[in-house]
Coordinates of C-alpha atoms in Angstrom, one line a residue:
X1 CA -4.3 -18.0 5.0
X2 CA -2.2 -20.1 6.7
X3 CA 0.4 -20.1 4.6
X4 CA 1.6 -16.7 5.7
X5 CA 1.9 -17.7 9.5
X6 CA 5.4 -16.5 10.1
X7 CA 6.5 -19.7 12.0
X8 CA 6.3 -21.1 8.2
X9 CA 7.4 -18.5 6.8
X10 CA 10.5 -18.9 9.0
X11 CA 10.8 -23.1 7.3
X12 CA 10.2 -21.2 3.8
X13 CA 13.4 -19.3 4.8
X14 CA 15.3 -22.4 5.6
X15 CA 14.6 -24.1 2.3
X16 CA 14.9 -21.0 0.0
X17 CA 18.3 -20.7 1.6
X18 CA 19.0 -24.4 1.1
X19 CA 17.9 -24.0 -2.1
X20 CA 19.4 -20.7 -3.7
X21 CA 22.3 -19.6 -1.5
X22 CA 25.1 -18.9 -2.8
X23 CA 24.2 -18.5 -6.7
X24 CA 24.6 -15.1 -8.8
X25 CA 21.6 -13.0 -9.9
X26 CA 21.4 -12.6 -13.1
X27 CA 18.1 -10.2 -13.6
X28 CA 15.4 -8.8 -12.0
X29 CA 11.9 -8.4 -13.9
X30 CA 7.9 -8.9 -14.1
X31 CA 5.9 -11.6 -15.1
X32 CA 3.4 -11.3 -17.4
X33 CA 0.3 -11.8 -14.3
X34 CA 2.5 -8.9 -12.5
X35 CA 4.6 -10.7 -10.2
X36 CA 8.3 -10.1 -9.6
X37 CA 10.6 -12.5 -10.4
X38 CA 14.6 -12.6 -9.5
X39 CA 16.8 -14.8 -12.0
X40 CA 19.6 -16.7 -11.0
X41 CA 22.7 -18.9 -12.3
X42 CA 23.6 -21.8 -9.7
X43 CA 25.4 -24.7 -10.5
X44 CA 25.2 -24.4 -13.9
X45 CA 21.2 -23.8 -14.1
X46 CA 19.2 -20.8 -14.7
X47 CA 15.8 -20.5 -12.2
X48 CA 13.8 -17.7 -10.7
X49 CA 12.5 -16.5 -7.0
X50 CA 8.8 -15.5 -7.7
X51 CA 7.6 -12.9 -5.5
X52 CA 3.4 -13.3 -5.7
X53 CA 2.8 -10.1 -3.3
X54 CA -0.5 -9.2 -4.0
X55 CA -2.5 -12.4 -4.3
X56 CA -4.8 -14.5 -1.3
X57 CA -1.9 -16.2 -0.2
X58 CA 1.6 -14.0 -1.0
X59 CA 4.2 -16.2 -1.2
X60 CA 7.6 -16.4 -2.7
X61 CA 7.8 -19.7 -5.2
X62 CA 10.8 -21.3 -6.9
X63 CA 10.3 -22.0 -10.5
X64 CA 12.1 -23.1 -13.7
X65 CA 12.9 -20.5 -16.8
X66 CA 14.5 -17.5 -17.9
X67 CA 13.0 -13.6 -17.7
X68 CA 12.3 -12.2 -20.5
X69 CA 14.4 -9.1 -22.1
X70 CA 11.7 -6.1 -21.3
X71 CA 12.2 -2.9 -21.0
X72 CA 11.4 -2.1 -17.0
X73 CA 11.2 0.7 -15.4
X74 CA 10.7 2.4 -11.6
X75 CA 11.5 -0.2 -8.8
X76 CA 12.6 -3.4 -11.0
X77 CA 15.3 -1.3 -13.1
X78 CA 16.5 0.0 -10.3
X79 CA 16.2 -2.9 -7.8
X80 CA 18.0 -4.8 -10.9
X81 CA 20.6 -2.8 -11.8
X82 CA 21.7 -2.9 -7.9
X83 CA 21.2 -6.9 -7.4
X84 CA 22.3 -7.9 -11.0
X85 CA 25.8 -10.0 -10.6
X86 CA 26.0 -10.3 -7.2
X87 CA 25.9 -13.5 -4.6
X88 CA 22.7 -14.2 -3.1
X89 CA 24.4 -15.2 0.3
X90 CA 21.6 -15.8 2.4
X91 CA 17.8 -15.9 3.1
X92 CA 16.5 -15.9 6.0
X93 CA 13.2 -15.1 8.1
X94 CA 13.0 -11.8 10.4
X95 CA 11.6 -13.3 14.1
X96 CA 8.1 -13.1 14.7
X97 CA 7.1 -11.7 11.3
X98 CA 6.5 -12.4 8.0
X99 CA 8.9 -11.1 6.5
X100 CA 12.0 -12.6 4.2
X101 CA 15.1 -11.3 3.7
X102 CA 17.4 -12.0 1.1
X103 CA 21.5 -10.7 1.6
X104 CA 23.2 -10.0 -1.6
X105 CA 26.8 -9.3 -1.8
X106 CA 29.9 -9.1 -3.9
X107 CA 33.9 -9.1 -2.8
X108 CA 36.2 -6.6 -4.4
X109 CA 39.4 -7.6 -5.6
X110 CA 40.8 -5.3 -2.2
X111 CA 38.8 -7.4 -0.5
X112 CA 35.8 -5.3 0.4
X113 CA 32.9 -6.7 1.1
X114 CA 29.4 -4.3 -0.5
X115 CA 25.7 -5.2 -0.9
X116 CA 22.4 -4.9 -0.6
X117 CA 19.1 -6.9 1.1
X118 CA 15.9 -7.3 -0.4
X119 CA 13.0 -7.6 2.3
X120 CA 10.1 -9.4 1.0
X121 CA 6.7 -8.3 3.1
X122 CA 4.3 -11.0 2.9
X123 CA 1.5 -9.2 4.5
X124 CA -2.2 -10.2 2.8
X125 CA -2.9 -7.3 1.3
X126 CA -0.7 -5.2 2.0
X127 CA 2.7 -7.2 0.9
X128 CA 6.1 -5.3 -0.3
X129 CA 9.5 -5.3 -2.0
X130 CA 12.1 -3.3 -0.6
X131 CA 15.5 -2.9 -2.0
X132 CA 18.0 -1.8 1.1
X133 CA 21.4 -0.6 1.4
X134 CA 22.0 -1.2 5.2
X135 CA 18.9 0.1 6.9
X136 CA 18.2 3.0 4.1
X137 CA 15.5 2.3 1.7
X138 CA 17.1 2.6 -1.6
X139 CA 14.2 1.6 -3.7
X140 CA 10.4 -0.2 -2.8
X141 CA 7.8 -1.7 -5.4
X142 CA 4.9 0.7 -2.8
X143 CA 5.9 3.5 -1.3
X144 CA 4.2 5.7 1.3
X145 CA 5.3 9.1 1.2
X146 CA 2.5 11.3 2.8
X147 CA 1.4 8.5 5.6
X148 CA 0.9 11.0 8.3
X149 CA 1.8 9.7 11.7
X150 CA 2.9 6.6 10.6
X151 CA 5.0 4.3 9.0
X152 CA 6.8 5.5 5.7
X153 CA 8.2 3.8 2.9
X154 CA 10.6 6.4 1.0
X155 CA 13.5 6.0 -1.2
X156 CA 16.5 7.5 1.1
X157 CA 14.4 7.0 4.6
X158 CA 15.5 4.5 7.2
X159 CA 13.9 0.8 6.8
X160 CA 11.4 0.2 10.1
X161 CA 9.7 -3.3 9.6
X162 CA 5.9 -3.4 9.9
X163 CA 4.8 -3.5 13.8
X164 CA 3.9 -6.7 14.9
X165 CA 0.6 -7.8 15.4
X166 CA -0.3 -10.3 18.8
X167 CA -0.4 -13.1 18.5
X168 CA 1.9 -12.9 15.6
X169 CA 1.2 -16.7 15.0
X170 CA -2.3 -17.7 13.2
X171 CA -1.9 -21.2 15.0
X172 CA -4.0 -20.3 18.0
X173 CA -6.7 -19.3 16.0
X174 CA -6.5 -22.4 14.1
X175 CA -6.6 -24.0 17.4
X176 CA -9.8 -22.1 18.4
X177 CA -12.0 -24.8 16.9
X178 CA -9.9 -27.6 18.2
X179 CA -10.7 -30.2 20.7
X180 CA -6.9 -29.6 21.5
X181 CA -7.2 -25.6 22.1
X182 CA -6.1 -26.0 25.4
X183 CA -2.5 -27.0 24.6
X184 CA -1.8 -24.2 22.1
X185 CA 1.2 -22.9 23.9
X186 CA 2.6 -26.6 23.6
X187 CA 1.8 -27.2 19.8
X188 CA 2.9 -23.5 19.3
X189 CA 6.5 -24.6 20.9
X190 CA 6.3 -27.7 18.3
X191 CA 5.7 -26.0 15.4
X192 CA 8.8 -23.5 16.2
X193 CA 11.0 -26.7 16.8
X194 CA 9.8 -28.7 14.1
X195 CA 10.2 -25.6 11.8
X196 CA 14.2 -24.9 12.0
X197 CA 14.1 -29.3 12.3
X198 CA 13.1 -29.6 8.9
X199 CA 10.3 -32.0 10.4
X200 CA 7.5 -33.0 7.5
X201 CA 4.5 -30.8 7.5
X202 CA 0.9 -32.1 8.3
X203 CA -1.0 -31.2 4.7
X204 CA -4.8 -31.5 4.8
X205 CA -6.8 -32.2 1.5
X206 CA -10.1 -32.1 0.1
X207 CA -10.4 -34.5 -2.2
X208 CA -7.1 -32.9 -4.7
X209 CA -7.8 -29.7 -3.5
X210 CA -4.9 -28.3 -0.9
X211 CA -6.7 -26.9 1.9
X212 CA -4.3 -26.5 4.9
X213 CA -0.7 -27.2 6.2
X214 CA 1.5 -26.9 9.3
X215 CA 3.7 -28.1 11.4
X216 CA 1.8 -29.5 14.5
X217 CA -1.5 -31.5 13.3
X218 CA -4.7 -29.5 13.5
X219 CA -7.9 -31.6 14.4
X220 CA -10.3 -29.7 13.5
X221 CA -9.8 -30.6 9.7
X222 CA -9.7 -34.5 10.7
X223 CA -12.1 -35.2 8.4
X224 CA -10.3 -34.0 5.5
X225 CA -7.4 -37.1 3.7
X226 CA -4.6 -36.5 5.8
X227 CA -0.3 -36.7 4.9
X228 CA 3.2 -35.6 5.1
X229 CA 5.0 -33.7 2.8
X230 CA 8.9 -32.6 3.5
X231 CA 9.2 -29.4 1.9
X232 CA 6.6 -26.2 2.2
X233 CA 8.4 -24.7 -1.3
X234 CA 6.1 -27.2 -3.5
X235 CA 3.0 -26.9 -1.3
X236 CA 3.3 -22.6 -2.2
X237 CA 3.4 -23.7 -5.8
X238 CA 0.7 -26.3 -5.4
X239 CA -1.6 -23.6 -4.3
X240 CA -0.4 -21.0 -6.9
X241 CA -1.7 -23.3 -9.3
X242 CA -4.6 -24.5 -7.8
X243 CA -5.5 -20.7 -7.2
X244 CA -4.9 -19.9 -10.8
X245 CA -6.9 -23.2 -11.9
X246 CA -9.7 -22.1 -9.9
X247 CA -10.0 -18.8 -11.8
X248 CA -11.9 -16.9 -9.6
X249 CA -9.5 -16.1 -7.1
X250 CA -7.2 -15.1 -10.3
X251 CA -9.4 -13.3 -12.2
X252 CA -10.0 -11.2 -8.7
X253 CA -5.7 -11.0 -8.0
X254 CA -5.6 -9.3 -12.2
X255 CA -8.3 -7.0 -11.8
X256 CA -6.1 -6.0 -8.0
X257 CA -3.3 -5.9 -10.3
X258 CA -5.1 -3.9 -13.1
X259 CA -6.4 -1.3 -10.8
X260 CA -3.3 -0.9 -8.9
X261 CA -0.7 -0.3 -12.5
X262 CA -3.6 2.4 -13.6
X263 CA -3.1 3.9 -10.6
X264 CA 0.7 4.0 -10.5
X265 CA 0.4 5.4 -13.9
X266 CA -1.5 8.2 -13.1
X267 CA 1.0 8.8 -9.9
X268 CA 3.5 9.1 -12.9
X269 CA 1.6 11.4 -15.0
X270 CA 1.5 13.8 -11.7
X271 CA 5.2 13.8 -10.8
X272 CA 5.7 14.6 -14.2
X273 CA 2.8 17.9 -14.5
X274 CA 4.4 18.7 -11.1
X275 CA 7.9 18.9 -12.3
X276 CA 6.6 20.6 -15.4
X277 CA 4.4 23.4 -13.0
X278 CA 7.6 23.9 -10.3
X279 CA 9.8 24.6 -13.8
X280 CA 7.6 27.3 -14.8
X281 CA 7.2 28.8 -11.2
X282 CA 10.8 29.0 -10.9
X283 CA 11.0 31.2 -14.2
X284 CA 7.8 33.3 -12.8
X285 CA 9.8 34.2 -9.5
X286 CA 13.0 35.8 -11.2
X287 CA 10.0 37.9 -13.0
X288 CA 11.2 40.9 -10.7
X289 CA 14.3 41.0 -11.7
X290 CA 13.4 41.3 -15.3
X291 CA 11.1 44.5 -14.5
X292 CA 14.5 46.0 -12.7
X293 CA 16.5 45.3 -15.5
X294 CA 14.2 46.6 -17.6
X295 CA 14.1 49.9 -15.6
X296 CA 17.3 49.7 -14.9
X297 CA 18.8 49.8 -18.7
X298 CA 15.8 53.6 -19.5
X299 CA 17.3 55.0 -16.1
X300 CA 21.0 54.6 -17.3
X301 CA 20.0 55.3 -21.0
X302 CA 21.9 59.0 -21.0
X303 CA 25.2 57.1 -19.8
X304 CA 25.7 55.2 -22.9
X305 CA 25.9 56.8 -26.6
X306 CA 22.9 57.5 -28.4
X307 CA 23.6 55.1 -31.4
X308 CA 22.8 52.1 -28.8
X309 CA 19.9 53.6 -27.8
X310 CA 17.9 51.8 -30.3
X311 CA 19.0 48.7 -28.8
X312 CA 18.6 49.1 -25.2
X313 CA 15.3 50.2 -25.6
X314 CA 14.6 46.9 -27.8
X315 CA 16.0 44.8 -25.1
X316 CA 13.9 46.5 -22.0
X317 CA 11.2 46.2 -24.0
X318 CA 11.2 42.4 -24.7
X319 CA 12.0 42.0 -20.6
X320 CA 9.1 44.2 -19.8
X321 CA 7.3 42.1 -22.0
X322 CA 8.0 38.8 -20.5
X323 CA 7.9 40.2 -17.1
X324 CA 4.0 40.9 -18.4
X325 CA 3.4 37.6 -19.8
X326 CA 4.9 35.6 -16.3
X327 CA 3.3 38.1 -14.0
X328 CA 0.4 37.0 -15.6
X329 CA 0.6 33.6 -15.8
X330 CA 1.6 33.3 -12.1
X331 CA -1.8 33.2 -10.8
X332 CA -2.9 30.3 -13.1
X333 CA 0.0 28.0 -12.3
X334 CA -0.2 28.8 -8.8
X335 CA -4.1 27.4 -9.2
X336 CA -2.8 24.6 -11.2
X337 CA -0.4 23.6 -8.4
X338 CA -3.1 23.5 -5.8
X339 CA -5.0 21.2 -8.2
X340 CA -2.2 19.0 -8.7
X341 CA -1.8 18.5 -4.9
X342 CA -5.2 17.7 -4.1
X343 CA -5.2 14.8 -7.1
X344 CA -2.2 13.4 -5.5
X345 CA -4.0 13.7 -2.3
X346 CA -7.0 11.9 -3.7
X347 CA -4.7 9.6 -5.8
X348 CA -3.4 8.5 -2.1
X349 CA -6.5 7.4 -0.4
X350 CA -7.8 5.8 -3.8
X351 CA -4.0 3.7 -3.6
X352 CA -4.6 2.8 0.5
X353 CA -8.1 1.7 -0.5
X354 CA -7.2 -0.8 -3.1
X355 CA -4.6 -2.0 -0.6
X356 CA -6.9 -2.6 2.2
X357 CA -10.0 -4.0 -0.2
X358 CA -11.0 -7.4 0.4
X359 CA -12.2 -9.3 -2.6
X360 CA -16.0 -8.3 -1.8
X361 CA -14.9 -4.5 -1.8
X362 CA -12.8 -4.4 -5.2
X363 CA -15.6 -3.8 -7.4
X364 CA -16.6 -1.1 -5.1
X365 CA -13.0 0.3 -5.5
X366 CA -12.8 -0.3 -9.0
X367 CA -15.8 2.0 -9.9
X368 CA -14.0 4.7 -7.5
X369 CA -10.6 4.4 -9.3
X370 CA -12.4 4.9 -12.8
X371 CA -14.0 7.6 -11.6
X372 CA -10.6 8.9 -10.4
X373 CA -9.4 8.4 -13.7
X374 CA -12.4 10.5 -15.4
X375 CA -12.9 7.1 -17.4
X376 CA -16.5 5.6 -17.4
X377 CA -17.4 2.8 -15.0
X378 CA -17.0 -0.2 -17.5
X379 CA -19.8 -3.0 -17.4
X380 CA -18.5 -6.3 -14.9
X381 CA -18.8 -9.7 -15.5
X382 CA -21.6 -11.5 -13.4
X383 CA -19.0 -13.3 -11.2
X384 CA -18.1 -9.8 -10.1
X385 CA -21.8 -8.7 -9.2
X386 CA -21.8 -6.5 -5.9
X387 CA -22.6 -9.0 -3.0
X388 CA -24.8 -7.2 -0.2
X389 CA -23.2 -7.3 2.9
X390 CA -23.8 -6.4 6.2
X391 CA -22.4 -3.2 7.7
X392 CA -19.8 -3.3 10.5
X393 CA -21.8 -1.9 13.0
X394 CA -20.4 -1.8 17.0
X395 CA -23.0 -0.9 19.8
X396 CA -21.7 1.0 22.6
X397 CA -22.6 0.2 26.2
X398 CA -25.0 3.5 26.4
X399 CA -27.1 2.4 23.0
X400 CA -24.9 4.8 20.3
X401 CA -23.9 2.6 17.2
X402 CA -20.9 3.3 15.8
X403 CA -20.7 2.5 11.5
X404 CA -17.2 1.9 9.8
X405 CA -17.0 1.8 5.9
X406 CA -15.1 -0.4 4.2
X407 CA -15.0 0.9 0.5
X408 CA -14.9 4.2 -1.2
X409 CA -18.7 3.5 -2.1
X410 CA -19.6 2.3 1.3
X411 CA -18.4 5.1 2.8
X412 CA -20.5 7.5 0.5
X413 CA -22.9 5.5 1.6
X414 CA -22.7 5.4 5.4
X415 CA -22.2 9.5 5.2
X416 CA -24.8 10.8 2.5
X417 CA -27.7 8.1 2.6
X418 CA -27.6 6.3 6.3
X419 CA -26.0 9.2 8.5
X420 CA -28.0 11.8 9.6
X421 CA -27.9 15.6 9.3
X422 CA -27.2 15.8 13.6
X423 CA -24.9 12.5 13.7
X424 CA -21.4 12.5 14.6
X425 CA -19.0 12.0 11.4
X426 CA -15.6 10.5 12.2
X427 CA -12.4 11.0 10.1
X428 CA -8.5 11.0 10.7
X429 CA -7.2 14.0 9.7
X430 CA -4.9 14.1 6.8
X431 CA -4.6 10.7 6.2
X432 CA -6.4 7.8 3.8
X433 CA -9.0 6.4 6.5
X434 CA -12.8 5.0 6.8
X435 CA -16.1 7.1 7.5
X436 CA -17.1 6.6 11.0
X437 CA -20.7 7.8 11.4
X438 CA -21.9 7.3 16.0
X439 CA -25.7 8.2 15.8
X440 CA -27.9 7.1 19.0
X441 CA -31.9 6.0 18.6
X442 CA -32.8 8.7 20.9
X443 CA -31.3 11.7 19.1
X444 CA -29.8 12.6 22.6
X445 CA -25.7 14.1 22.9
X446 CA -23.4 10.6 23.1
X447 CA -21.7 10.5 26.2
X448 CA -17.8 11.2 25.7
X449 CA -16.5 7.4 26.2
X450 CA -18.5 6.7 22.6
X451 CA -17.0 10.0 21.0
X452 CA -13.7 8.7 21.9
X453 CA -14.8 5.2 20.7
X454 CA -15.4 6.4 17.8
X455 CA -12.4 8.5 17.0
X456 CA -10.1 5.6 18.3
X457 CA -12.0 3.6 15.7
X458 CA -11.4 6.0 12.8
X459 CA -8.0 5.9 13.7
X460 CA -7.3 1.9 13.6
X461 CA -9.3 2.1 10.0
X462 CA -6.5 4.3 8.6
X463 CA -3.2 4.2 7.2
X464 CA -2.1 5.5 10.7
X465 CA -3.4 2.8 12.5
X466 CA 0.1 1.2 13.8
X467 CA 1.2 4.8 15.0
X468 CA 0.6 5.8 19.0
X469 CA -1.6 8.4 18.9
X470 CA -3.3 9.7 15.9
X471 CA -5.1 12.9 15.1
X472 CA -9.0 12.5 14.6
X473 CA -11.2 14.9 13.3
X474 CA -15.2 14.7 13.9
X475 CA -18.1 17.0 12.9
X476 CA -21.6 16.9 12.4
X477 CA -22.8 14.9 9.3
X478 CA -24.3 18.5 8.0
X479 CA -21.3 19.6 8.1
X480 CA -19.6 17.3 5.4
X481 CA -20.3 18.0 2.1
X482 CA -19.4 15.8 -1.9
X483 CA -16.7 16.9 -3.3
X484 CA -17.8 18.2 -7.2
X485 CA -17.2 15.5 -9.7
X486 CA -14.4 13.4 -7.1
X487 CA -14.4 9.3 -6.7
X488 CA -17.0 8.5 -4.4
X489 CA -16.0 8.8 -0.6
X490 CA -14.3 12.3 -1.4
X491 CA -15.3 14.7 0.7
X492 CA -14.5 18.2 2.5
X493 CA -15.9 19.4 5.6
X494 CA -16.1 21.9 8.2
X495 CA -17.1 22.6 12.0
X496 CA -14.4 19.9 13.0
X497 CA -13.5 19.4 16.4
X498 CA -10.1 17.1 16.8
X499 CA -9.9 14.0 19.5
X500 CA -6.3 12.6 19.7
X501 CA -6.9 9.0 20.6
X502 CA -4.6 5.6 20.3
X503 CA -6.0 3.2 17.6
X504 CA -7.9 0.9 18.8
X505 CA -9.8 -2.3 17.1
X506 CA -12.9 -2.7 17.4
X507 CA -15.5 -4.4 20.3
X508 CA -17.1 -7.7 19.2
X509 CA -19.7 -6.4 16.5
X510 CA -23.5 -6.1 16.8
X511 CA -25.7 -8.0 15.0
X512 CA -25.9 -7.1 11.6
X513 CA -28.9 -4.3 10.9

């Protein structure tokens, strides 16, 4: 929406550091609906900073109360225990993106000055909270630690901000439909004035519903009730509510929220049956130097006296035995590990594809992350029924047609029941990414442009779509089998040749078919 143009998101910075500089943070915690609230003390009054991350619109709200005491743990204990008692000193907006930051500090009585900066991403769909000491991530509520050529979030790696996307600002596009589209580089100018001005927004309404907002006027909602308002900070909270009043659109942001806390839980489960696994591997490779301690204490037997005897031989005789029992067990925790690995694997793309699910999809990603989970796919309510869509289909200038999935079950779909055996399957390699199935009408070879079409396509539906040049493998369909019992869209395959293209988004798409 709108509200996530980073021209307003630079005004939001100006009022939330109006607003809340200079006050002392006092905790850090979750609501109950899952979003991340930061208390503070300032002039004698208790309030919080919302962070709502993962809804339609993220947004960061000011509201009244007190968090309550709960026991928290991964990136809000630590992320609290780091910010709690210090000064919030300044907000402000990072140039040409949406993102907020928010500097903390505190003085030592020598005078030193020491903090931390909390960088609020508010990306649809893919928003973040990152705790930083200088330009090292300390902690982040998502992090990306297997995003192969591309950006990573890691606790202990160095912060890079999201690339930015052109135009950066949604007001051209809003000025597409306009009679006044023509002087978008003059209303674009405005906006930026009228935004570190403090100028009164233009808010469009129908009927008591909020429907737009920005700086410059935008015609094309003329014939919506038209006013001012002087602050953007009650216009976030206006549409919190109206969002949550509505339902639907909240319903859909808990079930997001849902999905993505099972998810993290499992993550947990797996760090943990990994630590346990490495534990026991370490034991199973001193296992050799048992069996020569063993052999060492009968090969020096006639160098002690013969009344110890007795207990030397007990002692190489328990090591032998243990040496047995690990040597044994090495195999089956080696399998064990492998397993592990390829669950976090799959636990990856399953995370990337809540992240990148549109409303329409989440039902589709829902069924894959129960089946992740071994759990049954539980019965939805009506107002989540599947909706049939149409495919994202691109046809090439030579008559191929290039499919993208957008969902776990749509891309089962594309690859198992509308690709066939001889069409060209599309993946990047070794990262969370669509299926890309290029099949032509006349069965002939495609000529190399659409190969590389494809492939460059693959690559911009990935994680790695903001690095350079990614890695692309491609095969026959035949060639790409299920994986046994896996969430749908899980797959292995073979025969692959590898394309290494730049990312690329896609042409203006066919007609839907």
């Amino acid at each position: 929406g709108v509200f996530t143009d980073w021209i307003l998101i630079e005004r939001l910075a100006l009022e939330l550091d109006a607003q809340t500089a200079r006050s002392r943070v006092t905790a850090l915690g979750q609501l109950r609906d899952g979003r991340v609230a930061l208390e503070y003390w300032r002039r004698g009054t208790t309030a919080l900073i919302v962070f709502d991350l993962f809804g339609r619109v993220p947004s960061v709200t000011l509201e009244s109360g007190e968090l309550e005491i709960a026991a928290e743990r991964g990136f809000i204990r630590t992320a609290g225990a780091a910010l709690r008692g210090l000064t919030l000193r300044r907000v402000s907006a990072v140039p040409g993106e949406r993102i907020l930051s928010f500097e903390f500090a505190t003085r030592s009585r020598f005078g030193v000055t020491a903090g931390y900066r909390l960088a609020a991403e508010l990306i649809p769909r893919f928003g973040n909270l990152l705790l930083l000491k200088d330009d090292t991530i300390v902690t982040a509520y998502k992090e990306f630690r297997s995003h192969a050529g591309g950006r990573k979030i890691a606790a202990g790696m160095r912060y890079e901000a999201p690339p930015a996307k052109a135009p950066s600002s949604q007001l051209p596009r809003l000025l597409a439909a306009s009679a006044h589209a023509d002087e978008s580089e003059q209303l674009l100018e405005g906006a930026q004035r009228a935004a570190r001005s403090m100028e009164d927004l233009f808010v469009y309404r129908d009927g008591e519903a909020l429907v737009q907002a920005h700086l410059v006027p935008l015609h094309q909602f003329d014939h919506l009730d038209r006013s001012r308002a002087p602050a953007l900070l009650p216009l976030l909270r206006e549409i919190r509510v109206q969002g949550a009043d509505t339902g639907g659109t909240d319903e859909i942001a808990k079930r997001r929220r849902d999905l993505a806390k099972k998810l993290e839980q499992q993550e947990r489960r797996l760090q943990s049956e990994f630590a346990a696994v490495d534990k026991r591997l370490a034991s199973v490779a001193n296992r050799d130097a048992m069996r020569h301690e063993a052999e060492s204490i009968f090969a020096t037997l006639h160098q002690i006296d013969k009344s110890e005897h007795p207990q030397a031989k007990a002692k190489a005789t328990e090591l032998f035995a243990r040496y047995k029992r690990l040597n044994n067990s090495a195999a089956p925790l080696e399998k064990r590990r492998k397993e592990l690995a390829q669950r976090r694997s799959d636990l990856e793309v399953i995370a990337w594809e809540l992240q990148r699910a549109g409303d329409d999809d989440l039902l589709d990603v829902g069924q894959a992350v129960e089946r992740f989970l071994g759990s049954r796919a539980r019965s939805q309510p009506a107002t989540h029924a599947r909706k049939k869509r149409s495919r994202i289909v691109y046809q090439t200038k030579t008559g191929s047609r290039i499919l993208v999935g957008r969902s776990p079950v749509e891309n089962a779909d594309l690859t198992f029941a509308v690709a066939r055996p001889n069409d060209f399957w599309f993946h990047a390699r070794n990262t969370p990414g669509a299926h890309v199935i290029l099949q032509r009408g006349d069965r002939a070879p495609p000529p190399a442009e659409d190969l590389e079409l494809a492939a460059s396509l693959a690559a911009y539906f990935s994680r790695a779509k903001e690095s350079p040049k990614v890695n692309v493998d491609y095969t026959l369909r035949k060639h790409v089998r299920k994986r046994p019992s896996a969430a749908p869209g899980l797959v292995f395959y073979t025969e692959a040749k590898t394309l290494i293209v730049a990312p690329r988004s896609a042409p203006d798409p066919a007609d839907v078919q």
